[in-house]
PDB file of C-alpha atoms in Angstrom:
ATOM      1  CA  MET S 174       0.006   0.042   0.083  1.00  0.00           C
ATOM      2  CA  GLN S 175       1.422   3.334  -1.075  1.00  0.00           C
ATOM      3  CA  ARG S 176       2.356   5.845   1.728  1.00  0.00           C
ATOM      4  CA  LEU S 177       1.165   9.490   1.350  1.00  0.00           C
ATOM      5  CA  GLU S 178       2.839  12.639   2.484  1.00  0.00           C
ATOM      6  CA  ILE S 179       0.899  14.834   4.841  1.00  0.00           C
ATOM      7  CA  SER S 180       2.128  18.046   3.086  1.00  0.00           C
ATOM      8  CA  ASP S 181       0.677  16.887  -0.179  1.00  0.00           C
ATOM      9  CA  LEU S 182      -2.901  16.488   1.340  1.00  0.00           C
ATOM     10  CA  ILE S 183      -3.232  19.614   3.638  1.00  0.00           C
ATOM     11  CA  THR S 184      -2.884  22.188   0.767  1.00  0.00           C
ATOM     12  CA  ALA S 185      -4.459  22.319  -2.634  1.00  0.00           C
ATOM     13  CA  VAL S 186      -4.188  24.837  -5.463  1.00  0.00           C
ATOM     14  CA  ASP S 187      -5.442  25.159  -8.976  1.00  0.00           C
ATOM     15  CA  PRO S 188      -2.353  24.112 -11.088  1.00  0.00           C
ATOM     16  CA  HIS S 189      -2.941  26.867 -13.654  1.00  0.00           C
ATOM     17  CA  SER S 190      -4.187  29.916 -11.672  1.00  0.00           C
ATOM     18  CA  GLY S 191      -2.431  29.082  -8.389  1.00  0.00           C
ATOM     19  CA  ARG S 192      -5.756  29.917  -6.562  1.00  0.00           C
ATOM     20  CA  ARG S 193      -5.884  28.351  -3.128  1.00  0.00           C
ATOM     21  CA  LEU S 194      -8.532  25.556  -2.725  1.00  0.00           C
ATOM     22  CA  PRO S 195     -10.213  24.516   0.562  1.00  0.00           C
ATOM     23  CA  VAL S 196      -9.069  21.272   2.234  1.00  0.00           C
ATOM     24  CA  ARG S 197     -11.392  19.340   4.390  1.00  0.00           C
ATOM     25  CA  ARG S 198      -9.597  17.859   7.350  1.00  0.00           C
ATOM     26  CA  ALA S 199     -11.806  14.865   7.410  1.00  0.00           C
ATOM     27  CA  GLU S 200     -10.961  13.921   3.805  1.00  0.00           C
ATOM     28  CA  ALA S 201      -7.193  14.138   4.375  1.00  0.00           C
ATOM     29  CA  VAL S 202      -7.591  11.923   7.531  1.00  0.00           C
ATOM     30  CA  ARG S 203      -9.688   9.442   5.487  1.00  0.00           C
ATOM     31  CA  LEU S 204      -7.031   9.105   2.851  1.00  0.00           C
ATOM     32  CA  LEU S 205      -4.248   8.520   5.299  1.00  0.00           C
ATOM     33  CA  ARG S 206      -6.305   5.870   7.175  1.00  0.00           C
ATOM     34  CA  GLU S 207      -7.052   4.169   3.996  1.00  0.00           C
ATOM     35  CA  SER S 208      -3.500   4.162   3.109  1.00  0.00           C
ATOM     36  CA  GLY S 209      -2.830   2.325   6.399  1.00  0.00           C
ATOM     37  CA  ASP S 210      -1.118   5.216   7.995  1.00  0.00           C
ATOM     38  CA  GLY S 211      -2.917   5.853  11.321  1.00  0.00           C
ATOM     39  CA  HIS S 212      -0.072   7.874  12.827  1.00  0.00           C
ATOM     40  CA  ALA S 213      -0.260  10.480   9.965  1.00  0.00           C
ATOM     41  CA  ALA S 214      -3.965  10.575  10.136  1.00  0.00           C
ATOM     42  CA  GLY S 215      -3.563  11.469  13.809  1.00  0.00           C
ATOM     43  CA  ILE S 216      -1.269  14.387  13.058  1.00  0.00           C
ATOM     44  CA  VAL S 217      -3.724  15.852  10.550  1.00  0.00           C
ATOM     45  CA  ALA S 218      -6.704  15.282  12.891  1.00  0.00           C
ATOM     46  CA  GLY S 219      -4.863  17.568  15.304  1.00  0.00           C
ATOM     47  CA  LEU S 220      -4.643  20.493  12.963  1.00  0.00           C
ATOM     48  CA  PRO S 221      -6.948  23.385  13.475  1.00  0.00           C
ATOM     49  CA  ALA S 222     -10.086  23.636  11.206  1.00  0.00           C
ATOM     50  CA  ASP S 223     -13.052  25.858  11.014  1.00  0.00           C
ATOM     51  CA  GLU S 224     -16.692  24.824  11.924  1.00  0.00           C
ATOM     52  CA  ASP S 225     -17.186  23.350   8.423  1.00  0.00           C
ATOM     53  CA  GLY S 226     -14.114  21.126   8.947  1.00  0.00           C
ATOM     54  CA  VAL S 227     -11.853  23.083   6.436  1.00  0.00           C
ATOM     55  CA  LEU S 228      -8.299  23.223   7.539  1.00  0.00           C
ATOM     56  CA  ASP S 229      -7.270  26.706   8.727  1.00  0.00           C
ATOM     57  CA  PRO S 230      -5.032  28.046   5.730  1.00  0.00           C
ATOM     58  CA  ARG S 231      -3.027  30.338   7.842  1.00  0.00           C
ATOM     59  CA  ALA S 232      -2.305  27.711  10.454  1.00  0.00           C
ATOM     60  CA  VAL S 233      -1.178  25.394   7.543  1.00  0.00           C
ATOM     61  CA  ASP S 234       0.901  28.116   6.079  1.00  0.00           C
ATOM     62  CA  ARG S 235       2.722  28.661   9.342  1.00  0.00           C
ATOM     63  CA  LEU S 236       3.329  25.007   9.782  1.00  0.00           C
ATOM     64  CA  LEU S 237       4.712  24.487   6.206  1.00  0.00           C
ATOM     65  CA  ILE S 238       7.034  27.476   6.588  1.00  0.00           C
ATOM     66  CA  SER S 239       8.312  26.068   9.870  1.00  0.00           C
ATOM     67  CA  VAL S 240       8.859  22.604   8.264  1.00  0.00           C
ATOM     68  CA  HIS S 241      10.550  24.109   5.200  1.00  0.00           C
ATOM     69  CA  THR S 242      12.836  26.161   7.525  1.00  0.00           C
ATOM     70  CA  GLU S 243      14.076  23.072   9.022  1.00  0.00           C
ATOM     71  CA  LEU S 244      14.494  21.379   5.573  1.00  0.00           C
ATOM     72  CA  GLN S 245      16.645  24.296   4.698  1.00  0.00           C
ATOM     73  CA  ARG S 246      18.972  23.450   7.521  1.00  0.00           C
ATOM     74  CA  LEU S 247      19.070  19.839   6.288  1.00  0.00           C
ATOM     75  CA  SER S 248      20.082  21.116   2.801  1.00  0.00           C
ATOM     76  CA  GLU S 249      22.803  23.068   4.310  1.00  0.00           C
ATOM     77  CA  GLU S 250      24.141  20.101   6.317  1.00  0.00           C
ATOM     78  CA  LEU S 251      23.913  17.895   3.279  1.00  0.00           C
ATOM     79  CA  ARG S 252      25.615  20.530   1.077  1.00  0.00           C
ATOM     80  CA  ILE S 253      22.902  20.304  -1.491  1.00  0.00           C
ATOM     81  CA  GLY S 254      24.046  23.744  -2.951  1.00  0.00           C
ATOM     82  CA  GLU S 255      27.538  22.636  -3.416  1.00  0.00           C
ATOM     83  CA  ARG S 256      26.389  19.402  -5.031  1.00  0.00           C
ATOM     84  CA  LEU S 257      24.018  21.125  -7.421  1.00  0.00           C
ATOM     85  CA  LEU S 258      26.720  23.732  -8.305  1.00  0.00           C
ATOM     86  CA  HIS S 259      29.162  20.833  -9.062  1.00  0.00           C
ATOM     87  CA  LEU S 260      26.920  19.963 -12.130  1.00  0.00           C
ATOM     88  CA  LEU S 261      25.453  23.408 -12.965  1.00  0.00           C
ATOM     89  CA  GLY S 262      28.854  25.025 -13.249  1.00  0.00           C
ATOM     90  CA  PRO S 263      29.985  22.634 -16.064  1.00  0.00           C
ATOM     91  CA  LEU S 264      26.403  22.693 -17.549  1.00  0.00           C
ATOM     92  CA  PHE S 265      26.444  26.417 -18.035  1.00  0.00           C
ATOM     93  CA  THR S 266      30.045  26.238 -19.281  1.00  0.00           C
ATOM     94  CA  ALA S 267      28.812  23.851 -22.004  1.00  0.00           C
ATOM     95  CA  ILE S 268      25.835  26.068 -22.762  1.00  0.00           C
ATOM     96  CA  ARG S 269      28.003  29.129 -23.152  1.00  0.00           C
ATOM     97  CA  GLU S 270      30.371  27.134 -25.382  1.00  0.00           C
ATOM     98  CA  THR S 271      27.664  25.954 -27.736  1.00  0.00           C
ATOM     99  CA  SER S 272      25.109  28.874 -27.702  1.00  0.00           C
ATOM    100  CA  GLY S 273      27.158  31.178 -30.081  1.00  0.00           C
ATOM    101  CA  GLN S 274      25.830  34.140 -28.302  1.00  0.00           C
ATOM    102  CA  PRO S 275      26.108  35.816 -24.754  1.00  0.00           C
ATOM    103  CA  GLY S 276      23.428  35.457 -22.199  1.00  0.00           C
ATOM    104  CA  PRO S 277      21.418  36.268 -20.151  1.00  0.00           C
ATOM    105  CA  TYR S 278      20.555  32.803 -19.367  1.00  0.00           C
ATOM    106  CA  ARG S 279      17.787  31.765 -16.991  1.00  0.00           C
ATOM    107  CA  LEU S 280      17.806  29.055 -14.310  1.00  0.00           C
ATOM    108  CA  VAL S 281      14.270  28.244 -12.941  1.00  0.00           C
ATOM    109  CA  ASP S 282      13.904  26.288  -9.731  1.00  0.00           C
ATOM    110  CA  VAL S 283      10.651  24.228  -9.804  1.00  0.00           C
ATOM    111  CA  GLY S 284       8.845  23.850  -6.547  1.00  0.00           C
ATOM    112  CA  CYS S 285      11.463  26.184  -4.890  1.00  0.00           C
ATOM    113  CA  GLY S 286       9.821  26.218  -1.391  1.00  0.00           C
ATOM    114  CA  LEU S 287      11.653  28.780   0.592  1.00  0.00           C
ATOM    115  CA  GLY S 288      14.114  29.369  -2.229  1.00  0.00           C
ATOM    116  CA  TYR S 289      17.178  28.004  -0.428  1.00  0.00           C
ATOM    117  CA  LEU S 290      18.899  26.908  -3.676  1.00  0.00           C
ATOM    118  CA  VAL S 291      18.271  30.082  -5.626  1.00  0.00           C
ATOM    119  CA  ARG S 292      19.189  32.298  -2.567  1.00  0.00           C
ATOM    120  CA  ARG S 293      22.415  30.363  -2.138  1.00  0.00           C
ATOM    121  CA  LEU S 294      23.315  30.593  -5.816  1.00  0.00           C
ATOM    122  CA  ALA S 295      22.555  34.362  -5.766  1.00  0.00           C
ATOM    123  CA  ALA S 296      24.579  34.831  -2.499  1.00  0.00           C
ATOM    124  CA  THR S 297      27.709  33.169  -4.028  1.00  0.00           C
ATOM    125  CA  GLY S 298      27.232  34.470  -7.510  1.00  0.00           C
ATOM    126  CA  ALA S 299      28.885  31.088  -8.610  1.00  0.00           C
ATOM    127  CA  LEU S 300      27.102  30.679 -11.855  1.00  0.00           C
ATOM    128  CA  GLY S 301      28.089  34.228 -13.154  1.00  0.00           C
ATOM    129  CA  ALA S 302      26.310  37.508 -13.651  1.00  0.00           C
ATOM    130  CA  ASP S 303      24.789  36.316 -17.007  1.00  0.00           C
ATOM    131  CA  VAL S 304      22.502  33.788 -15.210  1.00  0.00           C
ATOM    132  CA  GLU S 305      19.150  35.006 -13.906  1.00  0.00           C
ATOM    133  CA  LEU S 306      17.924  33.152 -10.912  1.00  0.00           C
ATOM    134  CA  VAL S 307      14.121  32.456 -10.599  1.00  0.00           C
ATOM    135  CA  GLY S 308      12.275  30.312  -8.053  1.00  0.00           C
ATOM    136  CA  VAL S 309       8.726  29.201  -8.760  1.00  0.00           C
ATOM    137  CA  ASP S 310       6.195  27.466  -6.490  1.00  0.00           C
ATOM    138  CA  LEU S 311       2.513  26.839  -6.360  1.00  0.00           C
ATOM    139  CA  ASP S 312       2.429  27.615  -2.699  1.00  0.00           C
ATOM    140  CA  ALA S 313       1.945  31.367  -2.257  1.00  0.00           C
ATOM    141  CA  ALA S 314       2.984  31.373   1.410  1.00  0.00           C
ATOM    142  CA  LEU S 315       6.383  29.710   0.682  1.00  0.00           C
ATOM    143  CA  VAL S 316       7.017  32.046  -2.265  1.00  0.00           C
ATOM    144  CA  GLY S 317       6.112  35.004  -0.146  1.00  0.00           C
ATOM    145  CA  GLU S 318       8.656  33.969   2.508  1.00  0.00           C
ATOM    146  CA  ALA S 319      11.202  33.085  -0.079  1.00  0.00           C
ATOM    147  CA  ASP S 320      10.888  36.584  -1.402  1.00  0.00           C
ATOM    148  CA  ARG S 321      11.128  38.113   2.048  1.00  0.00           C
ATOM    149  CA  LEU S 322      14.254  36.309   2.790  1.00  0.00           C
ATOM    150  CA  ALA S 323      15.883  37.289  -0.341  1.00  0.00           C
ATOM    151  CA  ARG S 324      15.171  40.960   0.098  1.00  0.00           C
ATOM    152  CA  ALA S 325      16.330  40.831   3.657  1.00  0.00           C
ATOM    153  CA  GLU S 326      19.643  39.372   2.355  1.00  0.00           C
ATOM    154  CA  GLY S 327      19.903  41.748  -0.534  1.00  0.00           C
ATOM    155  CA  LEU S 328      20.062  39.063  -3.098  1.00  0.00           C
ATOM    156  CA  ASP S 329      19.679  39.436  -6.955  1.00  0.00           C
ATOM    157  CA  CYS S 330      17.094  36.806  -7.634  1.00  0.00           C
ATOM    158  CA  ARG S 331      13.294  36.627  -7.771  1.00  0.00           C
ATOM    159  CA  PHE S 332      10.356  34.340  -6.832  1.00  0.00           C
ATOM    160  CA  VAL S 333       7.201  33.743  -8.574  1.00  0.00           C
ATOM    161  CA  HIS S 334       3.954  32.221  -7.398  1.00  0.00           C
ATOM    162  CA  GLY S 335       2.599  29.915 -10.101  1.00  0.00           C
ATOM    163  CA  ASN S 336       3.357  27.167 -12.610  1.00  0.00           C
ATOM    164  CA  ALA S 337       7.150  27.003 -13.556  1.00  0.00           C
ATOM    165  CA  PHE S 338       6.067  26.185 -17.176  1.00  0.00           C
ATOM    166  CA  ASP S 339       3.713  29.029 -17.595  1.00  0.00           C
ATOM    167  CA  LEU S 340       6.395  31.806 -17.126  1.00  0.00           C
ATOM    168  CA  PRO S 341       6.375  34.484 -19.873  1.00  0.00           C
ATOM    169  CA  GLU S 342      10.207  34.152 -20.090  1.00  0.00           C
ATOM    170  CA  ALA S 343      11.778  30.893 -21.242  1.00  0.00           C
ATOM    171  CA  ALA S 344      14.014  28.899 -18.971  1.00  0.00           C
ATOM    172  CA  THR S 345      17.483  27.859 -20.092  1.00  0.00           C
ATOM    173  CA  VAL S 346      17.705  25.279 -17.297  1.00  0.00           C
ATOM    174  CA  TYR S 347      15.134  23.849 -14.971  1.00  0.00           C
ATOM    175  CA  VAL S 348      16.335  22.455 -11.634  1.00  0.00           C
ATOM    176  CA  SER S 349      14.593  21.145  -8.520  1.00  0.00           C
ATOM    177  CA  THR S 350      15.456  19.365  -5.236  1.00  0.00           C
ATOM    178  CA  GLY S 351      13.104  16.850  -3.620  1.00  0.00           C
ATOM    179  CA  VAL S 352      10.408  17.229  -6.176  1.00  0.00           C
ATOM    180  CA  LEU S 353      10.479  14.216  -8.355  1.00  0.00           C
ATOM    181  CA  HIS S 354       9.022  11.745  -5.924  1.00  0.00           C
ATOM    182  CA  HIS S 355       5.898  13.684  -5.699  1.00  0.00           C
ATOM    183  CA  PHE S 356       4.968  12.757  -9.285  1.00  0.00           C
ATOM    184  CA  ARG S 357       3.513   9.349  -9.609  1.00  0.00           C
ATOM    185  CA  GLY S 358       2.685   7.315 -12.650  1.00  0.00           C
ATOM    186  CA  PRO S 359       2.244   9.100 -15.949  1.00  0.00           C
ATOM    187  CA  ALA S 360       2.641  12.435 -14.230  1.00  0.00           C
ATOM    188  CA  LEU S 361       6.431  11.825 -13.964  1.00  0.00           C
ATOM    189  CA  ALA S 362       6.920  11.466 -17.663  1.00  0.00           C
ATOM    190  CA  GLU S 363       4.571  14.496 -18.271  1.00  0.00           C
ATOM    191  CA  PHE S 364       6.957  16.560 -16.060  1.00  0.00           C
ATOM    192  CA  PHE S 365       9.757  15.800 -18.198  1.00  0.00           C
ATOM    193  CA  ARG S 366       7.950  16.238 -21.408  1.00  0.00           C
ATOM    194  CA  ALA S 367       6.885  19.674 -20.550  1.00  0.00           C
ATOM    195  CA  GLN S 368      10.546  20.715 -20.068  1.00  0.00           C
ATOM    196  CA  ALA S 369      11.596  18.988 -23.311  1.00  0.00           C
ATOM    197  CA  ALA S 370       8.664  20.853 -25.104  1.00  0.00           C
ATOM    198  CA  SER S 371       9.906  24.252 -23.859  1.00  0.00           C
ATOM    199  CA  PRO S 372      12.954  26.142 -25.279  1.00  0.00           C
ATOM    200  CA  ALA S 373      15.004  24.978 -22.242  1.00  0.00           C
ATOM    201  CA  LEU S 374      18.321  23.490 -23.093  1.00  0.00           C
ATOM    202  CA  ALA S 375      18.638  21.264 -19.967  1.00  0.00           C
ATOM    203  CA  PHE S 376      17.074  20.073 -16.669  1.00  0.00           C
ATOM    204  CA  CYS S 377      18.924  18.867 -13.509  1.00  0.00           C
ATOM    205  CA  HIS S 378      16.697  17.477 -10.710  1.00  0.00           C
ATOM    206  CA  PHE S 379      17.953  16.137  -7.431  1.00  0.00           C
ATOM    207  CA  ASP S 380      15.886  13.623  -5.422  1.00  0.00           C
ATOM    208  CA  ILE S 381      16.314  10.892  -2.989  1.00  0.00           C
ATOM    209  CA  ALA S 382      18.272   7.759  -4.103  1.00  0.00           C
ATOM    210  CA  ALA S 383      16.107   4.679  -3.845  1.00  0.00           C
ATOM    211  CA  THR S 384      18.496   2.613  -1.896  1.00  0.00           C
ATOM    212  CA  ARG S 385      17.217  -0.201   0.365  1.00  0.00           C
ATOM    213  CA  LEU S 386      18.269   1.529   3.569  1.00  0.00           C
ATOM    214  CA  ALA S 387      17.372   5.020   2.563  1.00  0.00           C
ATOM    215  CA  PRO S 388      14.125   4.990   4.712  1.00  0.00           C
ATOM    216  CA  ILE S 389      16.312   3.932   7.727  1.00  0.00           C
ATOM    217  CA  GLY S 390      18.690   6.753   7.192  1.00  0.00           C
ATOM    218  CA  ALA S 391      15.799   9.157   6.712  1.00  0.00           C
ATOM    219  CA  TRP S 392      14.292   8.099   9.927  1.00  0.00           C
ATOM    220  CA  VAL S 393      17.488   8.635  11.895  1.00  0.00           C
ATOM    221  CA  PHE S 394      18.303  11.943  10.178  1.00  0.00           C
ATOM    222  CA  HIS S 395      14.722  13.474  10.421  1.00  0.00           C
ATOM    223  CA  ARG S 396      14.227  12.292  14.044  1.00  0.00           C
ATOM    224  CA  ALA S 397      17.449  14.056  14.983  1.00  0.00           C
ATOM    225  CA  ARG S 398      16.761  17.371  13.002  1.00  0.00           C
ATOM    226  CA  MET S 399      13.075  17.839  12.521  1.00  0.00           C
ATOM    227  CA  ARG S 400      10.940  19.084  15.481  1.00  0.00           C
ATOM    228  CA  HIS S 401       7.360  18.843  14.130  1.00  0.00           C
ATOM    229  CA  PRO S 402       5.862  15.323  13.595  1.00  0.00           C
ATOM    230  CA  LEU S 403       4.778  16.299  10.166  1.00  0.00           C
ATOM    231  CA  GLY S 404       8.369  16.981   9.027  1.00  0.00           C
ATOM    232  CA  ARG S 405       9.610  13.614  10.584  1.00  0.00           C
ATOM    233  CA  HIS S 406       6.733  11.694   9.011  1.00  0.00           C
ATOM    234  CA  ASP S 407       7.023  13.188   5.450  1.00  0.00           C
ATOM    235  CA  GLY S 408      10.854  12.820   5.457  1.00  0.00           C
ATOM    236  CA  VAL S 409      10.669   9.121   5.861  1.00  0.00           C
ATOM    237  CA  VAL S 410       7.814   8.673   3.481  1.00  0.00           C
ATOM    238  CA  SER S 411       9.659  10.621   0.838  1.00  0.00           C
ATOM    239  CA  ALA S 412      12.540   8.098   1.014  1.00  0.00           C
ATOM    240  CA  ARG S 413      10.029   5.280   0.615  1.00  0.00           C
ATOM    241  CA  ARG S 414       8.461   7.049  -2.467  1.00  0.00           C
ATOM    242  CA  ALA S 415      11.780   7.610  -4.177  1.00  0.00           C
ATOM    243  CA  HIS S 416      11.923   6.375  -7.817  1.00  0.00           C
ATOM    244  CA  SER S 417      14.355   3.852  -8.949  1.00  0.00           C
ATOM    245  CA  ASP S 418      17.190   4.832 -11.323  1.00  0.00           C
ATOM    246  CA  GLU S 419      15.460   2.947 -14.076  1.00  0.00           C
ATOM    247  CA  THR S 420      12.149   4.607 -13.494  1.00  0.00           C
ATOM    248  CA  LEU S 421      13.713   8.072 -13.693  1.00  0.00           C
ATOM    249  CA  LEU S 422      15.707   7.408 -16.763  1.00  0.00           C
ATOM    250  CA  ARG S 423      12.719   5.876 -18.576  1.00  0.00           C
ATOM    251  CA  ALA S 424      10.588   8.849 -17.535  1.00  0.00           C
ATOM    252  CA  ALA S 425      13.266  11.447 -18.623  1.00  0.00           C
ATOM    253  CA  ASP S 426      13.819   9.786 -21.928  1.00  0.00           C
ATOM    254  CA  VAL S 427      11.633  12.204 -23.907  1.00  0.00           C
ATOM    255  CA  PRO S 428      11.999  13.410 -27.395  1.00  0.00           C
ATOM    256  CA  GLY S 429      14.728  16.039 -27.784  1.00  0.00           C
ATOM    257  CA  MET S 430      16.498  15.286 -24.484  1.00  0.00           C
ATOM    258  CA  ARG S 431      19.293  12.963 -23.654  1.00  0.00           C
ATOM    259  CA  PRO S 432      18.581  11.457 -20.178  1.00  0.00           C
ATOM    260  CA  LEU S 433      21.545  11.050 -17.932  1.00  0.00           C
ATOM    261  CA  LEU S 434      21.986   9.917 -14.291  1.00  0.00           C
ATOM    262  CA  TYR S 435      24.848  11.154 -11.996  1.00  0.00           C
ATOM    263  CA  GLU S 436      26.083   8.731  -9.365  1.00  0.00           C
ATOM    264  CA  PRO S 437      23.618   5.889 -10.122  1.00  0.00           C
ATOM    265  CA  HIS S 438      22.611   3.174  -7.575  1.00  0.00           C
ATOM    266  CA  GLY S 439      25.761   1.385  -6.497  1.00  0.00           C
ATOM    267  CA  THR S 440      27.893   4.452  -6.123  1.00  0.00           C
ATOM    268  CA  VAL S 441      25.839   6.067  -3.373  1.00  0.00           C
ATOM    269  CA  ASN S 442      26.024   5.419   0.432  1.00  0.00           C
ATOM    270  CA  PRO S 443      23.163   2.984   1.270  1.00  0.00           C
ATOM    271  CA  PHE S 444      23.162   3.816   4.889  1.00  0.00           C
ATOM    272  CA  CYS S 445      21.697   7.317   4.686  1.00  0.00           C
ATOM    273  CA  THR S 446      19.169   9.123   2.477  1.00  0.00           C
ATOM    274  CA  THR S 447      21.279  10.411  -0.374  1.00  0.00           C
ATOM    275  CA  LEU S 448      20.243  12.852  -2.996  1.00  0.00           C
ATOM    276  CA  ARG S 449      21.360  12.273  -6.643  1.00  0.00           C
ATOM    277  CA  PRO S 450      20.484  14.016  -9.863  1.00  0.00           C
ATOM    278  CA  VAL S 451      18.827  12.953 -13.071  1.00  0.00           C
ATOM    279  CA  LEU S 452      19.710  15.285 -16.024  1.00  0.00           C
ATOM    280  CA  GLY S 453      18.332  15.897 -19.421  1.00  0.00           C
ATOM    281  CA  VAL S 454      20.421  17.860 -22.062  1.00  0.00           C
ATOM    282  CA  ARG S 455      19.882  18.651 -25.648  1.00  0.00           C
ATOM    283  CA  PRO S 456      21.974  16.022 -27.497  1.00  0.00           C
ATOM    284  CA  HIS S 457      24.537  18.558 -28.738  1.00  0.00           C
ATOM    285  CA  LEU S 458      25.253  19.515 -25.091  1.00  0.00           C
ATOM    286  CA  GLU S 459      26.324  16.019 -23.861  1.00  0.00           C
ATOM    287  CA  ALA S 460      29.919  16.084 -25.256  1.00  0.00           C
ATOM    288  CA  PRO S 461      30.686  19.718 -24.094  1.00  0.00           C
ATOM    289  CA  LEU S 462      29.101  18.934 -20.792  1.00  0.00           C
ATOM    290  CA  ARG S 463      31.379  15.817 -20.285  1.00  0.00           C
ATOM    291  CA  ARG S 464      34.452  17.799 -21.278  1.00  0.00           C
ATOM    292  CA  ALA S 465      33.504  20.526 -18.684  1.00  0.00           C
ATOM    293  CA  LEU S 466      33.097  17.843 -16.042  1.00  0.00           C
ATOM    294  CA  GLY S 467      36.483  16.357 -16.544  1.00  0.00           C
ATOM    295  CA  ARG S 468      37.123  13.190 -14.765  1.00  0.00           C
ATOM    296  CA  ALA S 469      33.830  13.472 -12.871  1.00  0.00           C
ATOM    297  CA  ALA S 470      32.100  12.698 -16.210  1.00  0.00           C
ATOM    298  CA  ARG S 471      32.685   9.023 -15.497  1.00  0.00           C
ATOM    299  CA  ARG S 472      29.856   9.179 -13.002  1.00  0.00           C
ATOM    300  CA  LEU S 473      27.438  10.330 -15.614  1.00  0.00           C
ATOM    301  CA  VAL S 474      25.629   7.541 -17.281  1.00  0.00           C
ATOM    302  CA  GLY S 475      22.869   7.025 -19.670  1.00  0.00           C
ATOM    303  CA  PRO S 476      20.066   4.369 -19.888  1.00  0.00           C
ATOM    304  CA  GLU S 477      22.213   2.022 -21.830  1.00  0.00           C
ATOM    305  CA  HIS S 478      24.757   1.729 -19.017  1.00  0.00           C
ATOM    306  CA  LEU S 479      22.372   0.468 -16.361  1.00  0.00           C
ATOM    307  CA  ALA S 480      22.152  -3.324 -15.824  1.00  0.00           C
ATOM    308  CA  GLY S 481      20.005  -4.635 -18.831  1.00  0.00           C
ATOM    309  CA  GLY S 482      19.469  -1.115 -20.089  1.00  0.00           C
ATOM    310  CA  VAL S 483      16.176   0.801 -19.912  1.00  0.00           C
ATOM    311  CA  ARG S 484      13.410   0.262 -22.439  1.00  0.00           C
TER     312      ARG S 484
END
């Protein structure tokens, strides 16, 4: 029986307009109980709701901002910013080498949350002044907090409430962290197809490596670092919902993009929850990307290099 994440159930928005939709507490509790997760159902049952049983949106927003603040600390401890830059630096080098024209280029962080990645890249300036940094999320409260933090820190980046694929300006590269496991079934391939159908030249999405011991590592790490039960619960469920290397490469194998996996299963530490990225590049970018990566390019594999290949 598939486990559900609480954070996916206690908020709802129209995917096109971004308009907040009411969520009935009893419905979220029902779904969690039917999935066999009584503990999560109990967490949701304790959240405030109005007399009609609709979850209090302000209380939900405060809770999610608090949980995402703790997730930012985890990202700092896991050095996610450095790991992403390890690939984005060479990727933009390859793009500049093959574009034939100067920027500006645009990096769009899908499901940016509090914008930790975008804000870190803006603070370091590591990608260069010719890269515009944009974070996008369907959750207005998270985007608002991300924007507040960026302004307080005096950073040159921006945040948008809405659908990352409906922006008026085209992205050069799409990125995300901890988003892919939220897409189930056909929705995962649709996510990659939307990027391939855009003018984007590449994508780079980090998510949890589906190792056998990842849920145990997630339990230990989130138990030690997360204060609210929701954060602890969803951290472990995220690890259980992680997609296999084969699933990711199959879904990312969309027309116009060459799917690649960095640090595939077998090269990651199985004793903790480890993030690793799946990439997609326009075919003409693969060779210059490998040159820019240098020796690290050996960690970059396509579907044909996994055991038995991917069909």
